[in-house]
CSV table of C-alpha atoms in Angstrom, one decimal:
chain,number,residue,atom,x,y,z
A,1,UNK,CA,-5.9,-97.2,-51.2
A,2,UNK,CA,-7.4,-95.3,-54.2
A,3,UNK,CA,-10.2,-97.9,-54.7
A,4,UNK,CA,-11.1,-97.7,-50.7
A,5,UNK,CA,-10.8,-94.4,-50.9
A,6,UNK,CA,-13.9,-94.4,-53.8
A,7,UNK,CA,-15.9,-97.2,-51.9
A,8,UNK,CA,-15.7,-95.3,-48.6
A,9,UNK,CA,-16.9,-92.1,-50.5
A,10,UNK,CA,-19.7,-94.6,-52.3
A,11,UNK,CA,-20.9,-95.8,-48.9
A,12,UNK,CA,-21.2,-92.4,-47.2
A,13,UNK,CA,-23.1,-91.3,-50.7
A,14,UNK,CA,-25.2,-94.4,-50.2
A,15,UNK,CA,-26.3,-93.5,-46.3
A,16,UNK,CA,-27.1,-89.8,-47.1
A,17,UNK,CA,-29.4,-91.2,-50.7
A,18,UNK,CA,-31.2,-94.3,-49.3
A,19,UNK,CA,-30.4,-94.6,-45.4
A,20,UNK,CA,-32.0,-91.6,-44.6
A,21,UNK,CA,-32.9,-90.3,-47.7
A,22,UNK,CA,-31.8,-86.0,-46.8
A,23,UNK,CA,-34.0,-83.7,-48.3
A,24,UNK,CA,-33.0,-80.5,-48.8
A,25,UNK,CA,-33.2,-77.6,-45.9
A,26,UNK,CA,-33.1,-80.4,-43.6
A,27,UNK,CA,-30.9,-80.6,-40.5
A,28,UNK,CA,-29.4,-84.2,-39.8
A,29,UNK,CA,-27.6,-85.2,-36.5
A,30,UNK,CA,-24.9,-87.9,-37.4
A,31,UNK,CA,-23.4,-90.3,-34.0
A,32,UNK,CA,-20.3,-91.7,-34.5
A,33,UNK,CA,-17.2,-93.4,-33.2
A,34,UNK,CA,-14.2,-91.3,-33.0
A,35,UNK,CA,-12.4,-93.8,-35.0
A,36,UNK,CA,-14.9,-93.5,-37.9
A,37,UNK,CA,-13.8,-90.1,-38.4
A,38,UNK,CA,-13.0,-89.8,-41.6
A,39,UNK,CA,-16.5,-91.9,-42.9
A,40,UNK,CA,-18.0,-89.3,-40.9
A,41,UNK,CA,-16.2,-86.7,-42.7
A,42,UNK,CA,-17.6,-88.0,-45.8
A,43,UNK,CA,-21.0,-88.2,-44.5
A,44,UNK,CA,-21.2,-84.8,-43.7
A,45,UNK,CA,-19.7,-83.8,-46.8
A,46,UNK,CA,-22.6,-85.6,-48.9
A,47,UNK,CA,-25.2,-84.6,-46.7
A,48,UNK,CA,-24.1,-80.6,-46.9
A,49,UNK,CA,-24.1,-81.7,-50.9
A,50,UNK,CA,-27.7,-83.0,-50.8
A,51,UNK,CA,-29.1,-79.9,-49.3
A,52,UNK,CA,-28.6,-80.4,-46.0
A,53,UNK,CA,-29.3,-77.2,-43.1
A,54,UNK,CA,-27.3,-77.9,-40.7
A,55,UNK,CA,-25.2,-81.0,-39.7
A,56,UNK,CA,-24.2,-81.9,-36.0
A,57,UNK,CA,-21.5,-84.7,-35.4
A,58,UNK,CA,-22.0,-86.6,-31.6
A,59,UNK,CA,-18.8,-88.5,-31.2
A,60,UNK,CA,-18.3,-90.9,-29.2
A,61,UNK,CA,-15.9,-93.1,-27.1
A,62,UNK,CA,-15.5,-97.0,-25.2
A,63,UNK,CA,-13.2,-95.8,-22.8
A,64,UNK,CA,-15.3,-92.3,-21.9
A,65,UNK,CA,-18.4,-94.8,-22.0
A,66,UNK,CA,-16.5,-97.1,-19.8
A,67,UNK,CA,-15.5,-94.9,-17.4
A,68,UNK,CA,-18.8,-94.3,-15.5
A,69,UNK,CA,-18.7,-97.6,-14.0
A,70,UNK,CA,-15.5,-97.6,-13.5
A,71,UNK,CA,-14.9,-94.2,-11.7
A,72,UNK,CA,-18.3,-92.6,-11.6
A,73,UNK,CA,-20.3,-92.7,-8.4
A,74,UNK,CA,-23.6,-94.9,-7.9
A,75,UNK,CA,-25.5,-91.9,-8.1
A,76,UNK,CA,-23.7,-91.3,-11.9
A,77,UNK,CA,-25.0,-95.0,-12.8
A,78,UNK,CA,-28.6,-94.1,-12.5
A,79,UNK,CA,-28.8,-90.8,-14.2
A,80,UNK,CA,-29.2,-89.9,-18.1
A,81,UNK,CA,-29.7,-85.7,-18.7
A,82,UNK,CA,-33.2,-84.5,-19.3
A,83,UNK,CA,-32.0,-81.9,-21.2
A,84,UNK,CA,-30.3,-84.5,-23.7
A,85,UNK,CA,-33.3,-86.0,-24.7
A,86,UNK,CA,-35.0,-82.9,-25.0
A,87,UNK,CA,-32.5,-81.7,-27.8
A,88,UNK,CA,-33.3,-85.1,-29.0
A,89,UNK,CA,-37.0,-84.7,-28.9
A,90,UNK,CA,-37.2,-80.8,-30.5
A,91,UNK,CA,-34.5,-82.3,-33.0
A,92,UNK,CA,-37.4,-84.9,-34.0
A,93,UNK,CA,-40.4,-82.1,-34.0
A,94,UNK,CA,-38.2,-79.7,-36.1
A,95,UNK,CA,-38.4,-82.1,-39.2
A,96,UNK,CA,-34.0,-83.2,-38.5
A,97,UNK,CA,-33.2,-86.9,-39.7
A,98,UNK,CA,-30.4,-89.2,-37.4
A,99,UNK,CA,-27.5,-91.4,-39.1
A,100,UNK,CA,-26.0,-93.2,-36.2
A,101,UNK,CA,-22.9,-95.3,-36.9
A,102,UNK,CA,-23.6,-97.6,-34.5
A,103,UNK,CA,-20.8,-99.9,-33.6
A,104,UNK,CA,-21.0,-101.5,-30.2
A,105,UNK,CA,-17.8,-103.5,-29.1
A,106,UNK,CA,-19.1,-106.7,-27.6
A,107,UNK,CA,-17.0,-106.6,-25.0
A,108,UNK,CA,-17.1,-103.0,-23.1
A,109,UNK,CA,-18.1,-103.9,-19.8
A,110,UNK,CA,-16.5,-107.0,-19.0
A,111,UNK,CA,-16.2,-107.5,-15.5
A,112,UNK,CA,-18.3,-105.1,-14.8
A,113,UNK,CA,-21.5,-105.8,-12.4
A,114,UNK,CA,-24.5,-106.5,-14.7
A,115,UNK,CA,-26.8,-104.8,-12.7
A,116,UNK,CA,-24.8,-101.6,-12.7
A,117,UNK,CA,-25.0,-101.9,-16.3
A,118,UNK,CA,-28.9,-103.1,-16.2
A,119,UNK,CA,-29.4,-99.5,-13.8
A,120,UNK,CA,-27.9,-97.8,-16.1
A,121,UNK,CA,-29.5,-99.1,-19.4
A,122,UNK,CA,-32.9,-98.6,-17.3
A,123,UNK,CA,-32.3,-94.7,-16.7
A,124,UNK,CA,-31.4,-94.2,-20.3
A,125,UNK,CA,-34.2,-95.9,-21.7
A,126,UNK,CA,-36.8,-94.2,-19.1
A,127,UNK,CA,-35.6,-91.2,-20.3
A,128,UNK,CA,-35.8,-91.6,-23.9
A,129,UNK,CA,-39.2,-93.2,-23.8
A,130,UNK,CA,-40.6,-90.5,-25.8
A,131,UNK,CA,-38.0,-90.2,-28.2
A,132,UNK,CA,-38.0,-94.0,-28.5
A,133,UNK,CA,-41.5,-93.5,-29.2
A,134,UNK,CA,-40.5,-91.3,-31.9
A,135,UNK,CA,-38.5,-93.7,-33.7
A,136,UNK,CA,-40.5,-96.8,-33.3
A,137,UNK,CA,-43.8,-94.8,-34.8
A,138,UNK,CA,-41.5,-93.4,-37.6
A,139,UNK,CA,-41.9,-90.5,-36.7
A,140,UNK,CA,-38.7,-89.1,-38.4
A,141,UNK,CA,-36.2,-90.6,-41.0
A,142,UNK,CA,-33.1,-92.5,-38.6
A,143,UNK,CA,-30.7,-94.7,-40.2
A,144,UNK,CA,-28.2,-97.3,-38.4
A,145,UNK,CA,-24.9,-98.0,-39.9
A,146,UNK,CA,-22.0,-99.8,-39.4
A,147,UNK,CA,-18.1,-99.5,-39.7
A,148,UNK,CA,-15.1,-101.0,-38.4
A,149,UNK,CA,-13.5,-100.0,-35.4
A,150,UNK,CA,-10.4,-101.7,-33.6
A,151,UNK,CA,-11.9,-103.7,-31.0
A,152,UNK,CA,-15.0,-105.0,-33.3
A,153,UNK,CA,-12.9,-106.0,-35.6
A,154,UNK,CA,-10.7,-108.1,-33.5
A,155,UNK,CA,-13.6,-109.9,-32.5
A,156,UNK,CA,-15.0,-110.7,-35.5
A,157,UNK,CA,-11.7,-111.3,-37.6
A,158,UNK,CA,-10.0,-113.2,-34.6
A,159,UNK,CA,-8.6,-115.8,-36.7
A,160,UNK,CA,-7.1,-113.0,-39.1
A,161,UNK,CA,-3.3,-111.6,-38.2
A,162,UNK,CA,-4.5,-108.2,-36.0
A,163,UNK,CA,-2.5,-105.9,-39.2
A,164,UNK,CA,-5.6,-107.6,-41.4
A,165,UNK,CA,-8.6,-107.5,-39.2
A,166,UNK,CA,-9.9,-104.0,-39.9
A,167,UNK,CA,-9.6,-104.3,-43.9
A,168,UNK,CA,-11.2,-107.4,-43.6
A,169,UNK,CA,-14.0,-105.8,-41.9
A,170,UNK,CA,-14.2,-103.2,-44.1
A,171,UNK,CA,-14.4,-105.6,-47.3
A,172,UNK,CA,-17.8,-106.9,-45.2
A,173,UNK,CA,-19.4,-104.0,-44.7
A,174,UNK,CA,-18.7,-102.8,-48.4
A,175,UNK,CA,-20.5,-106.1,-49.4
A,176,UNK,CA,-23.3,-106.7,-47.2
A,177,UNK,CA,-24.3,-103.2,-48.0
A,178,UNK,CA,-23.7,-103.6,-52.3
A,179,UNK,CA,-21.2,-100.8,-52.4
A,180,UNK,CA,-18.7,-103.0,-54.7
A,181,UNK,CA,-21.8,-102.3,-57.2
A,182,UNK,CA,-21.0,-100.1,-59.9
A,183,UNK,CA,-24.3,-97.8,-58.6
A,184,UNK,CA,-24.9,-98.9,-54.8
A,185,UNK,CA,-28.0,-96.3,-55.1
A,186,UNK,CA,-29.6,-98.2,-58.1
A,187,UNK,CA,-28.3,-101.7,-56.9
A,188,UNK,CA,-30.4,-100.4,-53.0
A,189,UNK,CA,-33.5,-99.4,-54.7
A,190,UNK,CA,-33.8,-103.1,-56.4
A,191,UNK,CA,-33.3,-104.7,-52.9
A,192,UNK,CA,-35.6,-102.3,-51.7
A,193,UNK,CA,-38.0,-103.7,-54.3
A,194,UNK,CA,-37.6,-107.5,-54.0
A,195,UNK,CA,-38.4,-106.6,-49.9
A,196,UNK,CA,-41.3,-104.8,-51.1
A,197,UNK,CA,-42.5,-108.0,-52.8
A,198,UNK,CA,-41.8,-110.4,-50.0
A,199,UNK,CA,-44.1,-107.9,-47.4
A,200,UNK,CA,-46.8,-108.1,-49.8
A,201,UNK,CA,-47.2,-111.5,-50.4
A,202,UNK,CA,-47.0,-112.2,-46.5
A,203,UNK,CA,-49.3,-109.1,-46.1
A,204,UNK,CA,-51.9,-110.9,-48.3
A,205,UNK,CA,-51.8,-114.1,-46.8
A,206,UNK,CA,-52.9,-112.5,-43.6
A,207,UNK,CA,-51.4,-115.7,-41.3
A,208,UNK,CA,-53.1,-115.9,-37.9
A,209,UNK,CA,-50.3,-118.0,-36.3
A,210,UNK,CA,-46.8,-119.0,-37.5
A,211,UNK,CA,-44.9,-122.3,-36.0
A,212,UNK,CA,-41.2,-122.3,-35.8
A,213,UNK,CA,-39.3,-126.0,-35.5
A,214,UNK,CA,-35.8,-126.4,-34.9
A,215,UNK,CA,-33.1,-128.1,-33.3
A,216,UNK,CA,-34.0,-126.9,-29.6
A,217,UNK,CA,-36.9,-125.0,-31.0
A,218,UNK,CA,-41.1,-125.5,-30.8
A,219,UNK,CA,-42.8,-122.6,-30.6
A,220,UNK,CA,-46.3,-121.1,-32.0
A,221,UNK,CA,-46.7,-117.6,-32.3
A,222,UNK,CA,-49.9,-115.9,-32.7
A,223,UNK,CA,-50.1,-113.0,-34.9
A,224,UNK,CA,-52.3,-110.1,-33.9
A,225,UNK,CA,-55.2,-108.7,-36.5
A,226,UNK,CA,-54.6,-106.1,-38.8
A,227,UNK,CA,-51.0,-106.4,-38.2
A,228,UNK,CA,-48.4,-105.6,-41.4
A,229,UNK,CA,-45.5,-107.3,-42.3
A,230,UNK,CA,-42.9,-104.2,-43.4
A,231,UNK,CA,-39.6,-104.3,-44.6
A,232,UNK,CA,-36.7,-102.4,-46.5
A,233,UNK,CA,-38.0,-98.8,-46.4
A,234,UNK,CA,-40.7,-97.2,-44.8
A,235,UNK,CA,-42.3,-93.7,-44.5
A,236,UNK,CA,-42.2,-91.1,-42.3
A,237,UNK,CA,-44.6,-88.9,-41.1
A,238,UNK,CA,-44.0,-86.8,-44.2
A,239,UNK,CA,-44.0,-89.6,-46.1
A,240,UNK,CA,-40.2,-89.3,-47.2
A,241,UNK,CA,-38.9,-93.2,-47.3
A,242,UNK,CA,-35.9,-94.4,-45.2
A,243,UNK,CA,-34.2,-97.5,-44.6
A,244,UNK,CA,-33.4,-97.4,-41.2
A,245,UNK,CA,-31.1,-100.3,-40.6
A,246,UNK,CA,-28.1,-101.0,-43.3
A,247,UNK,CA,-27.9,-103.6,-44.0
A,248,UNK,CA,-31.6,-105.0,-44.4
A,249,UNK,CA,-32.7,-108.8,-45.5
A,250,UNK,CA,-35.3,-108.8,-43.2
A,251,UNK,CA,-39.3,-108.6,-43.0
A,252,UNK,CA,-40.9,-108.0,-40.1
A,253,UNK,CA,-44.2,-107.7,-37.8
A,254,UNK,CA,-45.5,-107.9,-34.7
A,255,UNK,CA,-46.6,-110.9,-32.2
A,256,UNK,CA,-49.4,-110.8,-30.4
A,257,UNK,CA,-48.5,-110.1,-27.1
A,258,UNK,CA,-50.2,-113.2,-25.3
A,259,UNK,CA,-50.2,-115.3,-28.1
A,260,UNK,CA,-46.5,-116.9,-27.6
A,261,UNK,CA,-46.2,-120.7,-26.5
A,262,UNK,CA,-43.9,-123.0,-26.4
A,263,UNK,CA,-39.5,-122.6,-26.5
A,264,UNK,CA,-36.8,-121.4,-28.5
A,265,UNK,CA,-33.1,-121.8,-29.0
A,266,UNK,CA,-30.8,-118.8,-29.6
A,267,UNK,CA,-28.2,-119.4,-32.5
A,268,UNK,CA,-25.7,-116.8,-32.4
A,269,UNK,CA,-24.4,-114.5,-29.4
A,270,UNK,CA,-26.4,-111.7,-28.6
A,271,UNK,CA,-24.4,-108.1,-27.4
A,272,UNK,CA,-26.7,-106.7,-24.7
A,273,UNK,CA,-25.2,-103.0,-23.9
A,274,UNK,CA,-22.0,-103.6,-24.4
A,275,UNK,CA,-21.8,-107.5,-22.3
A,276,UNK,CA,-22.0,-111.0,-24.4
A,277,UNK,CA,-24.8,-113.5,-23.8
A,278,UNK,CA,-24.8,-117.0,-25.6
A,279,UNK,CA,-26.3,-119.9,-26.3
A,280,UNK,CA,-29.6,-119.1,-24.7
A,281,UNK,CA,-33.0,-120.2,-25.0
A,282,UNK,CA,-36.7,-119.1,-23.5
A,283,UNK,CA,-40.3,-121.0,-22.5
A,284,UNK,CA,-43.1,-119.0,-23.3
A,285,UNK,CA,-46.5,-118.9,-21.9
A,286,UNK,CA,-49.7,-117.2,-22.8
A,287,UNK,CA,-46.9,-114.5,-24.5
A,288,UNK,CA,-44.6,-114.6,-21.3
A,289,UNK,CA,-41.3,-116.1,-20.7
A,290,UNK,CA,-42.0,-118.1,-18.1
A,291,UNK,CA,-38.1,-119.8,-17.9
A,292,UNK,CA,-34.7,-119.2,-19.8
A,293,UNK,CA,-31.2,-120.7,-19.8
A,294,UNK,CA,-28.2,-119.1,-20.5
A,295,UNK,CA,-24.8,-120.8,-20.6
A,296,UNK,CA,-22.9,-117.3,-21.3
A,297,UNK,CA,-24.1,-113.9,-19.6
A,298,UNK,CA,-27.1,-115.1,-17.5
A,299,UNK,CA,-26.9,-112.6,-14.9
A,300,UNK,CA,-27.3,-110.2,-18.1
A,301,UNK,CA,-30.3,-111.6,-19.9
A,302,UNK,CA,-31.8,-111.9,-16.3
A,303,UNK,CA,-31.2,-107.9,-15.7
A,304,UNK,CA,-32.4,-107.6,-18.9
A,305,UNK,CA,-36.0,-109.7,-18.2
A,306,UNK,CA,-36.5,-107.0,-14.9
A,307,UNK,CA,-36.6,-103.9,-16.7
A,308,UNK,CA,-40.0,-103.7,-16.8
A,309,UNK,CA,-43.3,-105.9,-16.8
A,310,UNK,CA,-43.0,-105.9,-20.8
A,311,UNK,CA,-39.6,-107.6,-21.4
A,312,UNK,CA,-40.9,-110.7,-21.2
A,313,UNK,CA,-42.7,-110.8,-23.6
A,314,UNK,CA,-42.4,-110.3,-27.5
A,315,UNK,CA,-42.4,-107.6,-29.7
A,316,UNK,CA,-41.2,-108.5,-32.9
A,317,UNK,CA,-41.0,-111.7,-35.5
A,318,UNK,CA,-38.6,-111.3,-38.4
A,319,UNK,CA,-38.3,-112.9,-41.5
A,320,UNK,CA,-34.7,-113.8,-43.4
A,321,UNK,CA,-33.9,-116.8,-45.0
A,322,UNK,CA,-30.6,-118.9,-44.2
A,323,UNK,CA,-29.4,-118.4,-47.7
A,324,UNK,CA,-29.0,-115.1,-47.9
A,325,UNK,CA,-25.6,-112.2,-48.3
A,326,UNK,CA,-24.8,-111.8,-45.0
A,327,UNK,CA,-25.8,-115.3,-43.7
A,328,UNK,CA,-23.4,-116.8,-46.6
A,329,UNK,CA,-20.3,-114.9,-45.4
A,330,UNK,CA,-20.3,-117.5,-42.1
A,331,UNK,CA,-19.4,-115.3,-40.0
A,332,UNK,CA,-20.9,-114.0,-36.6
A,333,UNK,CA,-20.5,-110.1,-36.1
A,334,UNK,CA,-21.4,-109.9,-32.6
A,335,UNK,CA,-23.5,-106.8,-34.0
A,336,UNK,CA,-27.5,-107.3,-34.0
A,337,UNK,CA,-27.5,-104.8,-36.8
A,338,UNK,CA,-25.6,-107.2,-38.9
A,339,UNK,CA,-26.5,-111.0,-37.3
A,340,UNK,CA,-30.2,-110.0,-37.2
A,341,UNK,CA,-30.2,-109.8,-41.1
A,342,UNK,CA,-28.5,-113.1,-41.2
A,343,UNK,CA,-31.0,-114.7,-39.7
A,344,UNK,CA,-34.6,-115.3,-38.6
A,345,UNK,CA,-35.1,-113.4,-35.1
A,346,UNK,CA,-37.3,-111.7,-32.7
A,347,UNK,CA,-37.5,-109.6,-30.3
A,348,UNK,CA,-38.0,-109.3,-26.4
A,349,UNK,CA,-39.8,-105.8,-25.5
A,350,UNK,CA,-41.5,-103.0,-27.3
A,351,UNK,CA,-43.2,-103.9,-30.8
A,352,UNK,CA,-42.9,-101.0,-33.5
A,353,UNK,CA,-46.6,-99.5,-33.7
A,354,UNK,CA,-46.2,-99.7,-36.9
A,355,UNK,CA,-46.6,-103.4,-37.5
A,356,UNK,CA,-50.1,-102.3,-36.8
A,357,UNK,CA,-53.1,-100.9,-38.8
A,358,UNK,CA,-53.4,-97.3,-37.3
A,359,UNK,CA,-50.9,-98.2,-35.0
A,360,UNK,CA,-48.9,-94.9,-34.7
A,361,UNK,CA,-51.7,-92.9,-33.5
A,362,UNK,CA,-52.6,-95.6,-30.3
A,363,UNK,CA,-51.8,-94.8,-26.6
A,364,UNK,CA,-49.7,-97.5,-25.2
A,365,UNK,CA,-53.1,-98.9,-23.3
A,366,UNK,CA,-55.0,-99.2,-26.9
A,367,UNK,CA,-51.9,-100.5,-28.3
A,368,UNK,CA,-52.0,-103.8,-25.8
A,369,UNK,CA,-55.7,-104.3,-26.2
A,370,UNK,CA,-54.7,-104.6,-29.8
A,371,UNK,CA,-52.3,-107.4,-29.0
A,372,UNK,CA,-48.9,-104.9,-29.3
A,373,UNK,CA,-46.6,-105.4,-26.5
A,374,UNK,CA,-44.6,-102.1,-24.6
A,375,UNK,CA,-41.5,-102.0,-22.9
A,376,UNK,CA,-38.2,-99.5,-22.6
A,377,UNK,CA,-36.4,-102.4,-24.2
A,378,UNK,CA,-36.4,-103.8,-27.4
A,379,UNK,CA,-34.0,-106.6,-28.0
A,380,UNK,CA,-33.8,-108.7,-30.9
A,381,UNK,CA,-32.5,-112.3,-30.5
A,382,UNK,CA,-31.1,-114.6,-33.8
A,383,UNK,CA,-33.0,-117.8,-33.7
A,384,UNK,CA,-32.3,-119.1,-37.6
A,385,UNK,CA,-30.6,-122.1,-38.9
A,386,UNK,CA,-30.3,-124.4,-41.6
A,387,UNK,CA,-32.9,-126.6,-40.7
A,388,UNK,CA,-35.5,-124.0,-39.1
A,389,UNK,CA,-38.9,-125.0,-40.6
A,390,UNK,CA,-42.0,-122.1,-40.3
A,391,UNK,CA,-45.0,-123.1,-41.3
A,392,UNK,CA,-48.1,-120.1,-41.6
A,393,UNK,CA,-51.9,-121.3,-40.4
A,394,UNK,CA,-54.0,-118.9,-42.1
A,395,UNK,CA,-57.8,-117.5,-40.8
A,396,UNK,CA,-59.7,-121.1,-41.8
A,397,UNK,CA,-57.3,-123.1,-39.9
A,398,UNK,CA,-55.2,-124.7,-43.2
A,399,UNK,CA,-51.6,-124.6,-43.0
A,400,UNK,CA,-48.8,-123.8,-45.1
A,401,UNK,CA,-45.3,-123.8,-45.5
A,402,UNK,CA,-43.1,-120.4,-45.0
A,403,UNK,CA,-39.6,-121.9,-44.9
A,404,UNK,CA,-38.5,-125.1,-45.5
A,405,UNK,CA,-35.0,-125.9,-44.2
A,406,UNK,CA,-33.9,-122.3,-43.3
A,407,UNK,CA,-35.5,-120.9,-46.5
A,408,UNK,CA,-38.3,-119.2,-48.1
A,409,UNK,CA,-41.1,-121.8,-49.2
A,410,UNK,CA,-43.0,-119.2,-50.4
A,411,UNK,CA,-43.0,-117.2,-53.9
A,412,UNK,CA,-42.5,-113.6,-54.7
């Protein structure tokens, strides 16, 4: 219990000094399961030791989530508070940084109607579009985390006795995010460095197309110009670095937006808004997904297509090789925060401006003429395995290797 007791404080250290890297006289609002309490104990503790101004804890709950569509009226289902994003937005402008433990049980809304849940997802992301817009420009410093809870961990740990499934999660998170390291902070900043390398190497190279093959995979994906491969930390407006996903493998750009062709296979289960979708694949033309299979969830992923004109199509390509920590546990979190960084992925809806030269400052019109894609969605979707090859065409037309059975080809 002692030695938890040290990694536990280690990891909410570890969030405050590289997630979202507080400054001091900063204000930082921290969302969290209720049963994370005491991490978030510990999180504020270390934030209110780094300086912090002010700390506000959201909780939050699966059974109060649930309980809209279970009790709620259909007027309920379609309605998200103004004055929530507001605080969200003014929390943004007035220089405040977000740490959300971000835990999502994979099974929430079973048996509940999937376009109830699609309604619902729709009217939150409408009215977070600015403060969306906000975190996909990096505007601010926002980190996502993750701990155990009950019901995660007895998905993931099924095979475990249920007394053993939350240390076992626990003993994952601790590794996939280097807090067994005798200095998780210094141990961070050398990942940090190696991802740095990789983004520069794929930033020189300046690909104009990448081709994915796979079992159940052919696909050629354009790549937009002036985009920029990022990954690890980035900058925000004030220049102060974050990392805003822990764990991080990947690196990551942009598509260009009518530059998709071809089809690809999912590889692991995908957790859209609390309901499971599996073994999934989509046919892209000219950028659009044209037709999709889905032998788990597809009254889900098909909600999820509707939401607006730019869900079909993509807004992100991402980078991580099949040998890598969290890949080499074997083990699927039903978590995209987790399962994305084990594996090659992209993403259906909004790109991140970013992945863009001058990107940040483009209306959303500019932004498509530039080849960037928008939507109130962004989903990312695993598509790596063992024998995924990606091969880069660069600006004369030659063509090179990027991964070679599930791996990195290349050299940093």
């Amino acid at each position: 219990m002692e030695n938890f007791e040290r990694n536990l404080e280690k990891y909410a250290e570890l969030v405050i000094k590289i997630g979202v890297n507080l400054t001091s006289g900063q204000d930082l609002l921290v969302e969290a399961p209720y049963e994370c309490l005491d991490l978030t104990r510990l999180i504020v503790q270390k934030a209110y030791e780094a300086g912090a101004n002010f700390v506000h804890v959201h909780f939050q709950d699966d059974v109060i989530s649930r309980s809209k569509f279970d009790h709620g009226t259909e007027a309920s289902v379609d309605y998200y508070p103004t004055w929530y994003t507001t605080m969200l937005e003014r929390f943004v402008e007035n220089g405040g940084a977000l740490l959300n433990i971000k835990v999502p049980n994979p099974d929430l809304y079973e048996g509940i109607e999937a376009a109830k849940i699609s309604r619902n997802s729709k009217a939150a992301a409408t009215a977070r579009a600015k403060y969306q817009h906000y975190v996909r420009t990096g505007a601010f410093s926002w980190c996502l985390i993750k701990a155990p809870t009950e019901a995660w961990a007895a998905k993931v740990y099924a095979d475990l006795p249920a007394d053993q499934r939350v240390s076992a999660m626990w003993d994952a998170v601790f590794k996939i995010n280097r807090v067994y390291e005798e200095d998780p902070v210094a141990a961070w900043r050398l990942h940090l460095d190696e991802l740095r390398r990789m983004r520069k190497v794929l930033n020189d190279r300046g690909y104009k197309a990448l081709r994915y093959r796979a079992a159940g995979t052919d696909l050629r994906l354009e790549l937009p110009e002036g985009h920029i491969w990022l990954g690890g930390d980035k900058g925000n407006a004030k220049g102060i670095r974050y990392v805003a996903n822990m764990p991080t493998e990947e690196v990551f750009t942009m598509p260009r937006r009518t530059g998709v062709r071809g089809t690809v296979a999912s590889t692991k289960p995908l957790n859209i808004n609390g309901a499971l979708v599996d073994r999934f694949s989509f046919t892209f033309e000219e950028g659009k997904v044209v037709d999709f299979a889905a032998e788990v969830g597809y009254e889900h992923l098909a909600k999820l297509l509707e939401m607006d004109e730019g869900a079909r199509y993509l807004g992100e390509v991402a980078l991580v090789p099949f040998d890598s920590p969290i890949s080499n546990l074997n083990r699927i979190f039903y978590n995209t925060g987790i399962d994305e960084n084990a594996s090659c992925h992209l993403a259906l809806g909004s790109c991140y401006p970013i992945n863009i030269q001058d990107g940040a400052s483009l209306s959303n019109d500019e932004l498509k003429a530039r080849g960037g894609n928008t939507s109130l969605i962004h989903v990312d979707f695993m598509i790596g395995t063992a024998d995924l090859d990606i091969d880069g065409e660069l600006a004369d037309g030659s063509v090179e290797p990027i991964f070679c059975a599930g791996n990195w080809a290349l050299t940093f």
